[in-house]
Amino acid sequence: RNDPVIKEGRFEFLKEYCFGDVLAFRRVLPDGRRIICAMNAGDAPAELTLKAASLDGTRLRIGCGVTVKSESARRVLNLRPRAFAVFA
């Protein structure tokens, strides 16, 4: 509960990337570091296209059931059912 990683900074849903069973959010720490998470809670595969700027300075750190395809100004995440990706 007293961990600054949890207590400090801000949390925001990336509403433009939340639809149906897909959820995306960002956690920004006071020093500017950020974590971006995406998950598919559904029973069917999902595709999520993120603007490259949304992931600037981050890379996939942890993922399960996800493939990432880089295109010019965007990143396409293919999420299997119950998949998740964490960029930092």
PDB file of N, CA and C in Angstrom:
ATOM      1  N   ARG A   1       0.800  -1.204   0.000  1.00  0.00           N
ATOM      2  CA  ARG A   1       0.000   0.000   0.000  1.00  0.00           C
ATOM      3  C   ARG A   1       0.840   1.264   0.000  1.00  0.00           C
ATOM      4  N   ASN A   2       1.997   1.220   0.641  1.00  0.00           N
ATOM      5  CA  ASN A   2       2.825   2.418   0.719  1.00  0.00           C
ATOM      6  C   ASN A   2       3.890   2.469  -0.364  1.00  0.00           C
ATOM      7  N   ASP A   3       3.847   1.564  -1.313  1.00  0.00           N
ATOM      8  CA  ASP A   3       4.809   1.541  -2.403  1.00  0.00           C
ATOM      9  C   ASP A   3       4.573   2.740  -3.310  1.00  0.00           C
ATOM     10  N   PRO A   4       5.605   3.591  -3.525  1.00  0.00           N
ATOM     11  CA  PRO A   4       5.413   4.776  -4.356  1.00  0.00           C
ATOM     12  C   PRO A   4       5.001   4.444  -5.792  1.00  0.00           C
ATOM     13  N   VAL A   5       5.377   3.290  -6.283  1.00  0.00           N
ATOM     14  CA  VAL A   5       4.988   2.906  -7.640  1.00  0.00           C
ATOM     15  C   VAL A   5       3.469   2.813  -7.751  1.00  0.00           C
ATOM     16  N   ILE A   6       2.814   2.439  -6.663  1.00  0.00           N
ATOM     17  CA  ILE A   6       1.357   2.318  -6.656  1.00  0.00           C
ATOM     18  C   ILE A   6       0.700   3.621  -6.214  1.00  0.00           C
ATOM     19  N   LYS A   7       1.275   4.287  -5.222  1.00  0.00           N
ATOM     20  CA  LYS A   7       0.656   5.480  -4.647  1.00  0.00           C
ATOM     21  C   LYS A   7       0.831   6.732  -5.486  1.00  0.00           C
ATOM     22  N   GLU A   8       1.990   6.893  -6.127  1.00  0.00           N
ATOM     23  CA  GLU A   8       2.299   8.138  -6.818  1.00  0.00           C
ATOM     24  C   GLU A   8       2.093   7.989  -8.317  1.00  0.00           C
ATOM     25  N   GLY A   9       2.047   9.112  -8.994  1.00  0.00           N
ATOM     26  CA  GLY A   9       1.865   9.082 -10.435  1.00  0.00           C
ATOM     27  C   GLY A   9       0.392   9.092 -10.790  1.00  0.00           C
ATOM     28  N   ARG A  10       0.116   8.758 -12.058  1.00  0.00           N
ATOM     29  CA  ARG A  10      -1.282   8.789 -12.483  1.00  0.00           C
ATOM     30  C   ARG A  10      -1.602   7.560 -13.336  1.00  0.00           C
ATOM     31  N   PHE A  11      -2.874   7.275 -13.376  1.00  0.00           N
ATOM     32  CA  PHE A  11      -3.422   6.147 -14.131  1.00  0.00           C
ATOM     33  C   PHE A  11      -4.463   6.705 -15.086  1.00  0.00           C
ATOM     34  N   GLU A  12      -4.459   6.232 -16.308  1.00  0.00           N
ATOM     35  CA  GLU A  12      -5.496   6.674 -17.244  1.00  0.00           C
ATOM     36  C   GLU A  12      -5.818   5.564 -18.236  1.00  0.00           C
ATOM     37  N   PHE A  13      -7.107   5.378 -18.461  1.00  0.00           N
ATOM     38  CA  PHE A  13      -7.526   4.463 -19.511  1.00  0.00           C
ATOM     39  C   PHE A  13      -7.207   5.112 -20.842  1.00  0.00           C
ATOM     40  N   LEU A  14      -6.788   4.331 -21.798  1.00  0.00           N
ATOM     41  CA  LEU A  14      -6.601   4.809 -23.163  1.00  0.00           C
ATOM     42  C   LEU A  14      -7.905   4.514 -23.885  1.00  0.00           C
ATOM     43  N   LYS A  15      -8.868   5.402 -23.665  1.00  0.00           N
ATOM     44  CA  LYS A  15     -10.249   5.168 -24.101  1.00  0.00           C
ATOM     45  C   LYS A  15     -10.369   4.876 -25.583  1.00  0.00           C
ATOM     46  N   GLU A  16      -9.500   5.485 -26.388  1.00  0.00           N
ATOM     47  CA  GLU A  16      -9.584   5.241 -27.822  1.00  0.00           C
ATOM     48  C   GLU A  16      -9.213   3.800 -28.187  1.00  0.00           C
ATOM     49  N   TYR A  17      -8.609   3.062 -27.227  1.00  0.00           N
ATOM     50  CA  TYR A  17      -8.219   1.679 -27.475  1.00  0.00           C
ATOM     51  C   TYR A  17      -9.010   0.681 -26.628  1.00  0.00           C
ATOM     52  N   CYS A  18     -10.039   1.132 -25.953  1.00  0.00           N
ATOM     53  CA  CYS A  18     -10.885   0.251 -25.143  1.00  0.00           C
ATOM     54  C   CYS A  18     -12.189  -0.003 -25.890  1.00  0.00           C
ATOM     55  N   PHE A  19     -12.439  -1.255 -26.187  1.00  0.00           N
ATOM     56  CA  PHE A  19     -13.676  -1.612 -26.892  1.00  0.00           C
ATOM     57  C   PHE A  19     -13.978  -3.079 -26.616  1.00  0.00           C
ATOM     58  N   GLY A  20     -15.261  -3.391 -26.474  1.00  0.00           N
ATOM     59  CA  GLY A  20     -15.647  -4.785 -26.234  1.00  0.00           C
ATOM     60  C   GLY A  20     -14.861  -5.384 -25.080  1.00  0.00           C
ATOM     61  N   ASP A  21     -14.146  -6.444 -25.369  1.00  0.00           N
ATOM     62  CA  ASP A  21     -13.364  -7.142 -24.344  1.00  0.00           C
ATOM     63  C   ASP A  21     -11.916  -6.672 -24.280  1.00  0.00           C
ATOM     64  N   VAL A  22     -11.577  -5.645 -25.039  1.00  0.00           N
ATOM     65  CA  VAL A  22     -10.202  -5.133 -25.066  1.00  0.00           C
ATOM     66  C   VAL A  22     -10.093  -3.910 -24.165  1.00  0.00           C
ATOM     67  N   LEU A  23      -9.045  -3.896 -23.359  1.00  0.00           N
ATOM     68  CA  LEU A  23      -8.808  -2.810 -22.412  1.00  0.00           C
ATOM     69  C   LEU A  23      -7.366  -2.359 -22.557  1.00  0.00           C
ATOM     70  N   ALA A  24      -7.144  -1.054 -22.555  1.00  0.00           N
ATOM     71  CA  ALA A  24      -5.789  -0.509 -22.605  1.00  0.00           C
ATOM     72  C   ALA A  24      -5.697   0.644 -21.613  1.00  0.00           C
ATOM     73  N   PHE A  25      -4.564   0.709 -20.915  1.00  0.00           N
ATOM     74  CA  PHE A  25      -4.367   1.802 -19.957  1.00  0.00           C
ATOM     75  C   PHE A  25      -2.893   2.149 -19.855  1.00  0.00           C
ATOM     76  N   ARG A  26      -2.641   3.315 -19.258  1.00  0.00           N
ATOM     77  CA  ARG A  26      -1.285   3.806 -19.066  1.00  0.00           C
ATOM     78  C   ARG A  26      -1.103   4.188 -17.601  1.00  0.00           C
ATOM     79  N   ARG A  27       0.079   3.930 -17.089  1.00  0.00           N
ATOM     80  CA  ARG A  27       0.458   4.343 -15.739  1.00  0.00           C
ATOM     81  C   ARG A  27       1.699   5.194 -15.899  1.00  0.00           C
ATOM     82  N   VAL A  28       1.652   6.448 -15.412  1.00  0.00           N
ATOM     83  CA  VAL A  28       2.774   7.372 -15.544  1.00  0.00           C
ATOM     84  C   VAL A  28       3.281   7.716 -14.147  1.00  0.00           C
ATOM     85  N   LEU A  29       4.575   7.497 -13.926  1.00  0.00           N
ATOM     86  CA  LEU A  29       5.192   7.804 -12.639  1.00  0.00           C
ATOM     87  C   LEU A  29       5.652   9.254 -12.608  1.00  0.00           C
ATOM     88  N   PRO A  30       5.842   9.823 -11.414  1.00  0.00           N
ATOM     89  CA  PRO A  30       6.237  11.234 -11.307  1.00  0.00           C
ATOM     90  C   PRO A  30       7.510  11.573 -12.087  1.00  0.00           C
ATOM     91  N   ASP A  31       8.419  10.616 -12.244  1.00  0.00           N
ATOM     92  CA  ASP A  31       9.666  10.897 -12.972  1.00  0.00           C
ATOM     93  C   ASP A  31       9.504  10.777 -14.483  1.00  0.00           C
ATOM     94  N   GLY A  32       8.279  10.509 -14.950  1.00  0.00           N
ATOM     95  CA  GLY A  32       8.011  10.450 -16.384  1.00  0.00           C
ATOM     96  C   GLY A  32       8.000   9.051 -16.978  1.00  0.00           C
ATOM     97  N   ARG A  33       8.530   8.083 -16.247  1.00  0.00           N
ATOM     98  CA  ARG A  33       8.486   6.713 -16.767  1.00  0.00           C
ATOM     99  C   ARG A  33       7.042   6.272 -16.884  1.00  0.00           C
ATOM    100  N   ARG A  34       6.771   5.420 -17.882  1.00  0.00           N
ATOM    101  CA  ARG A  34       5.397   4.979 -18.069  1.00  0.00           C
ATOM    102  C   ARG A  34       5.329   3.512 -18.441  1.00  0.00           C
ATOM    103  N   ILE A  35       4.200   2.961 -18.137  1.00  0.00           N
ATOM    104  CA  ILE A  35       3.883   1.578 -18.473  1.00  0.00           C
ATOM    105  C   ILE A  35       2.566   1.616 -19.234  1.00  0.00           C
ATOM    106  N   ILE A  36       2.518   0.920 -20.345  1.00  0.00           N
ATOM    107  CA  ILE A  36       1.294   0.836 -21.137  1.00  0.00           C
ATOM    108  C   ILE A  36       0.894  -0.630 -21.198  1.00  0.00           C
ATOM    109  N   CYS A  37      -0.358  -0.904 -20.856  1.00  0.00           N
ATOM    110  CA  CYS A  37      -0.856  -2.275 -20.816  1.00  0.00           C
ATOM    111  C   CYS A  37      -2.056  -2.418 -21.741  1.00  0.00           C
ATOM    112  N   ALA A  38      -2.132  -3.563 -22.399  1.00  0.00           N
ATOM    113  CA  ALA A  38      -3.285  -3.887 -23.232  1.00  0.00           C
ATOM    114  C   ALA A  38      -3.659  -5.329 -22.952  1.00  0.00           C
ATOM    115  N   MET A  39      -4.956  -5.616 -22.920  1.00  0.00           N
ATOM    116  CA  MET A  39      -5.385  -6.988 -22.672  1.00  0.00           C
ATOM    117  C   MET A  39      -6.676  -7.295 -23.399  1.00  0.00           C
ATOM    118  N   ASN A  40      -6.832  -8.550 -23.736  1.00  0.00           N
ATOM    119  CA  ASN A  40      -8.045  -9.047 -24.367  1.00  0.00           C
ATOM    120  C   ASN A  40      -8.684 -10.029 -23.391  1.00  0.00           C
ATOM    121  N   ALA A  41      -9.785  -9.649 -22.800  1.00  0.00           N
ATOM    122  CA  ALA A  41     -10.470 -10.501 -21.829  1.00  0.00           C
ATOM    123  C   ALA A  41     -11.501 -11.414 -22.489  1.00  0.00           C
ATOM    124  N   GLY A  42     -11.601 -11.348 -23.809  1.00  0.00           N
ATOM    125  CA  GLY A  42     -12.634 -12.094 -24.512  1.00  0.00           C
ATOM    126  C   GLY A  42     -12.237 -13.494 -24.914  1.00  0.00           C
ATOM    127  N   ASP A  43     -13.197 -14.184 -25.519  1.00  0.00           N
ATOM    128  CA  ASP A  43     -12.998 -15.550 -25.992  1.00  0.00           C
ATOM    129  C   ASP A  43     -12.556 -15.595 -27.446  1.00  0.00           C
ATOM    130  N   ALA A  44     -12.510 -14.443 -28.117  1.00  0.00           N
ATOM    131  CA  ALA A  44     -12.125 -14.380 -29.529  1.00  0.00           C
ATOM    132  C   ALA A  44     -10.871 -13.521 -29.671  1.00  0.00           C
ATOM    133  N   PRO A  45     -10.055 -13.782 -30.688  1.00  0.00           N
ATOM    134  CA  PRO A  45      -8.884 -12.935 -30.922  1.00  0.00           C
ATOM    135  C   PRO A  45      -9.308 -11.494 -31.203  1.00  0.00           C
ATOM    136  N   ALA A  46      -8.404 -10.569 -30.934  1.00  0.00           N
ATOM    137  CA  ALA A  46      -8.682  -9.153 -31.184  1.00  0.00           C
ATOM    138  C   ALA A  46      -7.430  -8.500 -31.751  1.00  0.00           C
ATOM    139  N   GLU A  47      -7.645  -7.465 -32.543  1.00  0.00           N
ATOM    140  CA  GLU A  47      -6.538  -6.691 -33.082  1.00  0.00           C
ATOM    141  C   GLU A  47      -6.652  -5.274 -32.547  1.00  0.00           C
ATOM    142  N   LEU A  48      -5.541  -4.756 -32.096  1.00  0.00           N
ATOM    143  CA  LEU A  48      -5.501  -3.412 -31.531  1.00  0.00           C
ATOM    144  C   LEU A  48      -4.412  -2.640 -32.259  1.00  0.00           C
ATOM    145  N   THR A  49      -4.773  -1.524 -32.854  1.00  0.00           N
ATOM    146  CA  THR A  49      -3.810  -0.699 -33.583  1.00  0.00           C
ATOM    147  C   THR A  49      -3.529   0.549 -32.774  1.00  0.00           C
ATOM    148  N   LEU A  50      -2.300   0.671 -32.312  1.00  0.00           N
ATOM    149  CA  LEU A  50      -1.883   1.813 -31.495  1.00  0.00           C
ATOM    150  C   LEU A  50      -1.046   2.766 -32.331  1.00  0.00           C
ATOM    151  N   LYS A  51      -1.223   4.047 -32.122  1.00  0.00           N
ATOM    152  CA  LYS A  51      -0.349   5.026 -32.742  1.00  0.00           C
ATOM    153  C   LYS A  51       1.048   4.808 -32.165  1.00  0.00           C
ATOM    154  N   ALA A  52       2.054   4.854 -33.019  1.00  0.00           N
ATOM    155  CA  ALA A  52       3.429   4.647 -32.555  1.00  0.00           C
ATOM    156  C   ALA A  52       3.783   5.629 -31.443  1.00  0.00           C
ATOM    157  N   ALA A  53       3.251   6.855 -31.517  1.00  0.00           N
ATOM    158  CA  ALA A  53       3.537   7.862 -30.489  1.00  0.00           C
ATOM    159  C   ALA A  53       3.046   7.420 -29.113  1.00  0.00           C
ATOM    160  N   SER A  54       2.000   6.601 -29.069  1.00  0.00           N
ATOM    161  CA  SER A  54       1.484   6.106 -27.788  1.00  0.00           C
ATOM    162  C   SER A  54       2.497   5.224 -27.077  1.00  0.00           C
ATOM    163  N   LEU A  55       3.368   4.585 -27.862  1.00  0.00           N
ATOM    164  CA  LEU A  55       4.354   3.660 -27.301  1.00  0.00           C
ATOM    165  C   LEU A  55       5.770   4.213 -27.337  1.00  0.00           C
ATOM    166  N   ASP A  56       5.931   5.474 -27.723  1.00  0.00           N
ATOM    167  CA  ASP A  56       7.254   6.082 -27.853  1.00  0.00           C
ATOM    168  C   ASP A  56       8.114   5.819 -26.630  1.00  0.00           C
ATOM    169  N   GLY A  57       9.324   5.375 -26.862  1.00  0.00           N
ATOM    170  CA  GLY A  57      10.264   5.154 -25.782  1.00  0.00           C
ATOM    171  C   GLY A  57      10.005   3.897 -24.971  1.00  0.00           C
ATOM    172  N   THR A  58       9.062   3.081 -25.389  1.00  0.00           N
ATOM    173  CA  THR A  58       8.784   1.844 -24.672  1.00  0.00           C
ATOM    174  C   THR A  58       9.007   0.656 -25.602  1.00  0.00           C
ATOM    175  N   ARG A  59       9.104  -0.505 -25.015  1.00  0.00           N
ATOM    176  CA  ARG A  59       9.148  -1.740 -25.791  1.00  0.00           C
ATOM    177  C   ARG A  59       8.387  -2.808 -25.037  1.00  0.00           C
ATOM    178  N   LEU A  60       8.026  -3.856 -25.737  1.00  0.00           N
ATOM    179  CA  LEU A  60       7.291  -4.946 -25.096  1.00  0.00           C
ATOM    180  C   LEU A  60       8.185  -5.591 -24.054  1.00  0.00           C
ATOM    181  N   ARG A  61       7.755  -5.584 -22.808  1.00  0.00           N
ATOM    182  CA  ARG A  61       8.535  -6.167 -21.705  1.00  0.00           C
ATOM    183  C   ARG A  61       7.987  -7.522 -21.288  1.00  0.00           C
ATOM    184  N   ILE A  62       6.657  -7.602 -21.215  1.00  0.00           N
ATOM    185  CA  ILE A  62       5.997  -8.849 -20.809  1.00  0.00           C
ATOM    186  C   ILE A  62       4.793  -9.028 -21.716  1.00  0.00           C
ATOM    187  N   GLY A  63       4.611 -10.212 -22.211  1.00  0.00           N
ATOM    188  CA  GLY A  63       3.439 -10.461 -23.043  1.00  0.00           C
ATOM    189  C   GLY A  63       3.116 -11.941 -23.066  1.00  0.00           C
ATOM    190  N   CYS A  64       1.854 -12.223 -23.233  1.00  0.00           N
ATOM    191  CA  CYS A  64       1.403 -13.603 -23.340  1.00  0.00           C
ATOM    192  C   CYS A  64       0.294 -13.631 -24.380  1.00  0.00           C
ATOM    193  N   GLY A  65       0.487 -14.395 -25.445  1.00  0.00           N
ATOM    194  CA  GLY A  65      -0.544 -14.509 -26.462  1.00  0.00           C
ATOM    195  C   GLY A  65      -0.658 -13.294 -27.356  1.00  0.00           C
ATOM    196  N   VAL A  66       0.436 -12.539 -27.485  1.00  0.00           N
ATOM    197  CA  VAL A  66       0.402 -11.319 -28.290  1.00  0.00           C
ATOM    198  C   VAL A  66       1.545 -11.327 -29.302  1.00  0.00           C
ATOM    199  N   THR A  67       1.261 -10.817 -30.493  1.00  0.00           N
ATOM    200  CA  THR A  67       2.306 -10.520 -31.462  1.00  0.00           C
ATOM    201  C   THR A  67       2.170  -9.048 -31.814  1.00  0.00           C
ATOM    202  N   VAL A  68       3.311  -8.413 -32.051  1.00  0.00           N
ATOM    203  CA  VAL A  68       3.339  -6.989 -32.354  1.00  0.00           C
ATOM    204  C   VAL A  68       3.977  -6.798 -33.720  1.00  0.00           C
ATOM    205  N   LYS A  69       3.285  -6.101 -34.583  1.00  0.00           N
ATOM    206  CA  LYS A  69       3.799  -5.796 -35.913  1.00  0.00           C
ATOM    207  C   LYS A  69       3.979  -4.289 -36.001  1.00  0.00           C
ATOM    208  N   SER A  70       5.193  -3.860 -36.311  1.00  0.00           N
ATOM    209  CA  SER A  70       5.477  -2.436 -36.437  1.00  0.00           C
ATOM    210  C   SER A  70       5.221  -1.988 -37.860  1.00  0.00           C
ATOM    211  N   GLU A  71       4.441  -0.951 -37.995  1.00  0.00           N
ATOM    212  CA  GLU A  71       4.206  -0.304 -39.281  1.00  0.00           C
ATOM    213  C   GLU A  71       4.644   1.135 -39.110  1.00  0.00           C
ATOM    214  N   SER A  72       4.668   1.903 -40.164  1.00  0.00           N
ATOM    215  CA  SER A  72       5.271   3.238 -40.144  1.00  0.00           C
ATOM    216  C   SER A  72       4.880   4.084 -38.936  1.00  0.00           C
ATOM    217  N   ALA A  73       3.633   4.401 -38.771  1.00  0.00           N
ATOM    218  CA  ALA A  73       3.211   5.290 -37.683  1.00  0.00           C
ATOM    219  C   ALA A  73       2.331   4.574 -36.675  1.00  0.00           C
ATOM    220  N   ARG A  74       2.375   3.247 -36.685  1.00  0.00           N
ATOM    221  CA  ARG A  74       1.506   2.514 -35.755  1.00  0.00           C
ATOM    222  C   ARG A  74       2.090   1.148 -35.411  1.00  0.00           C
ATOM    223  N   ARG A  75       1.562   0.581 -34.362  1.00  0.00           N
ATOM    224  CA  ARG A  75       1.919  -0.773 -33.938  1.00  0.00           C
ATOM    225  C   ARG A  75       0.621  -1.570 -33.880  1.00  0.00           C
ATOM    226  N   VAL A  76       0.621  -2.712 -34.517  1.00  0.00           N
ATOM    227  CA  VAL A  76      -0.567  -3.559 -34.545  1.00  0.00           C
ATOM    228  C   VAL A  76      -0.345  -4.725 -33.587  1.00  0.00           C
ATOM    229  N   LEU A  77      -1.210  -4.812 -32.580  1.00  0.00           N
ATOM    230  CA  LEU A  77      -1.148  -5.910 -31.617  1.00  0.00           C
ATOM    231  C   LEU A  77      -2.221  -6.920 -31.968  1.00  0.00           C
ATOM    232  N   ASN A  78      -1.824  -8.157 -32.172  1.00  0.00           N
ATOM    233  CA  ASN A  78      -2.770  -9.246 -32.351  1.00  0.00           C
ATOM    234  C   ASN A  78      -2.832  -9.989 -31.031  1.00  0.00           C
ATOM    235  N   LEU A  79      -3.984  -9.921 -30.402  1.00  0.00           N
ATOM    236  CA  LEU A  79      -4.170 -10.481 -29.061  1.00  0.00           C
ATOM    237  C   LEU A  79      -5.048 -11.730 -29.136  1.00  0.00           C
ATOM    238  N   ARG A  80      -4.502 -12.850 -28.741  1.00  0.00           N
ATOM    239  CA  ARG A  80      -5.312 -14.058 -28.655  1.00  0.00           C
ATOM    240  C   ARG A  80      -6.261 -13.901 -27.475  1.00  0.00           C
ATOM    241  N   PRO A  81      -7.251 -14.784 -27.345  1.00  0.00           N
ATOM    242  CA  PRO A  81      -8.117 -14.724 -26.170  1.00  0.00           C
ATOM    243  C   PRO A  81      -7.290 -14.781 -24.875  1.00  0.00           C
ATOM    244  N   ARG A  82      -7.632 -13.928 -23.929  1.00  0.00           N
ATOM    245  CA  ARG A  82      -6.986 -13.835 -22.620  1.00  0.00           C
ATOM    246  C   ARG A  82      -5.519 -13.394 -22.698  1.00  0.00           C
ATOM    247  N   ALA A  83      -5.157 -12.723 -23.772  1.00  0.00           N
ATOM    248  CA  ALA A  83      -3.777 -12.262 -23.963  1.00  0.00           C
ATOM    249  C   ALA A  83      -3.563 -10.910 -23.296  1.00  0.00           C
ATOM    250  N   PHE A  84      -2.276 -10.599 -23.043  1.00  0.00           N
ATOM    251  CA  PHE A  84      -1.947  -9.287 -22.499  1.00  0.00           C
ATOM    252  C   PHE A  84      -0.567  -8.872 -22.986  1.00  0.00           C
ATOM    253  N   ALA A  85      -0.325  -7.568 -22.933  1.00  0.00           N
ATOM    254  CA  ALA A  85       0.984  -7.005 -23.300  1.00  0.00           C
ATOM    255  C   ALA A  85       1.292  -5.851 -22.364  1.00  0.00           C
ATOM    256  N   VAL A  86       2.543  -5.779 -21.935  1.00  0.00           N
ATOM    257  CA  VAL A  86       2.997  -4.682 -21.067  1.00  0.00           C
ATOM    258  C   VAL A  86       4.215  -4.051 -21.738  1.00  0.00           C
ATOM    259  N   PHE A  87       4.102  -2.768 -22.035  1.00  0.00           N
ATOM    260  CA  PHE A  87       5.190  -2.003 -22.629  1.00  0.00           C
ATOM    261  C   PHE A  87       5.746  -1.065 -21.579  1.00  0.00           C
ATOM    262  N   ALA A  88       7.063  -0.953 -21.525  1.00  0.00           N
ATOM    263  CA  ALA A  88       7.702  -0.036 -20.570  1.00  0.00           C
ATOM    264  C   ALA A  88       9.000   0.475 -21.162  1.00  0.00           C
TER     265      ALA A  88
END
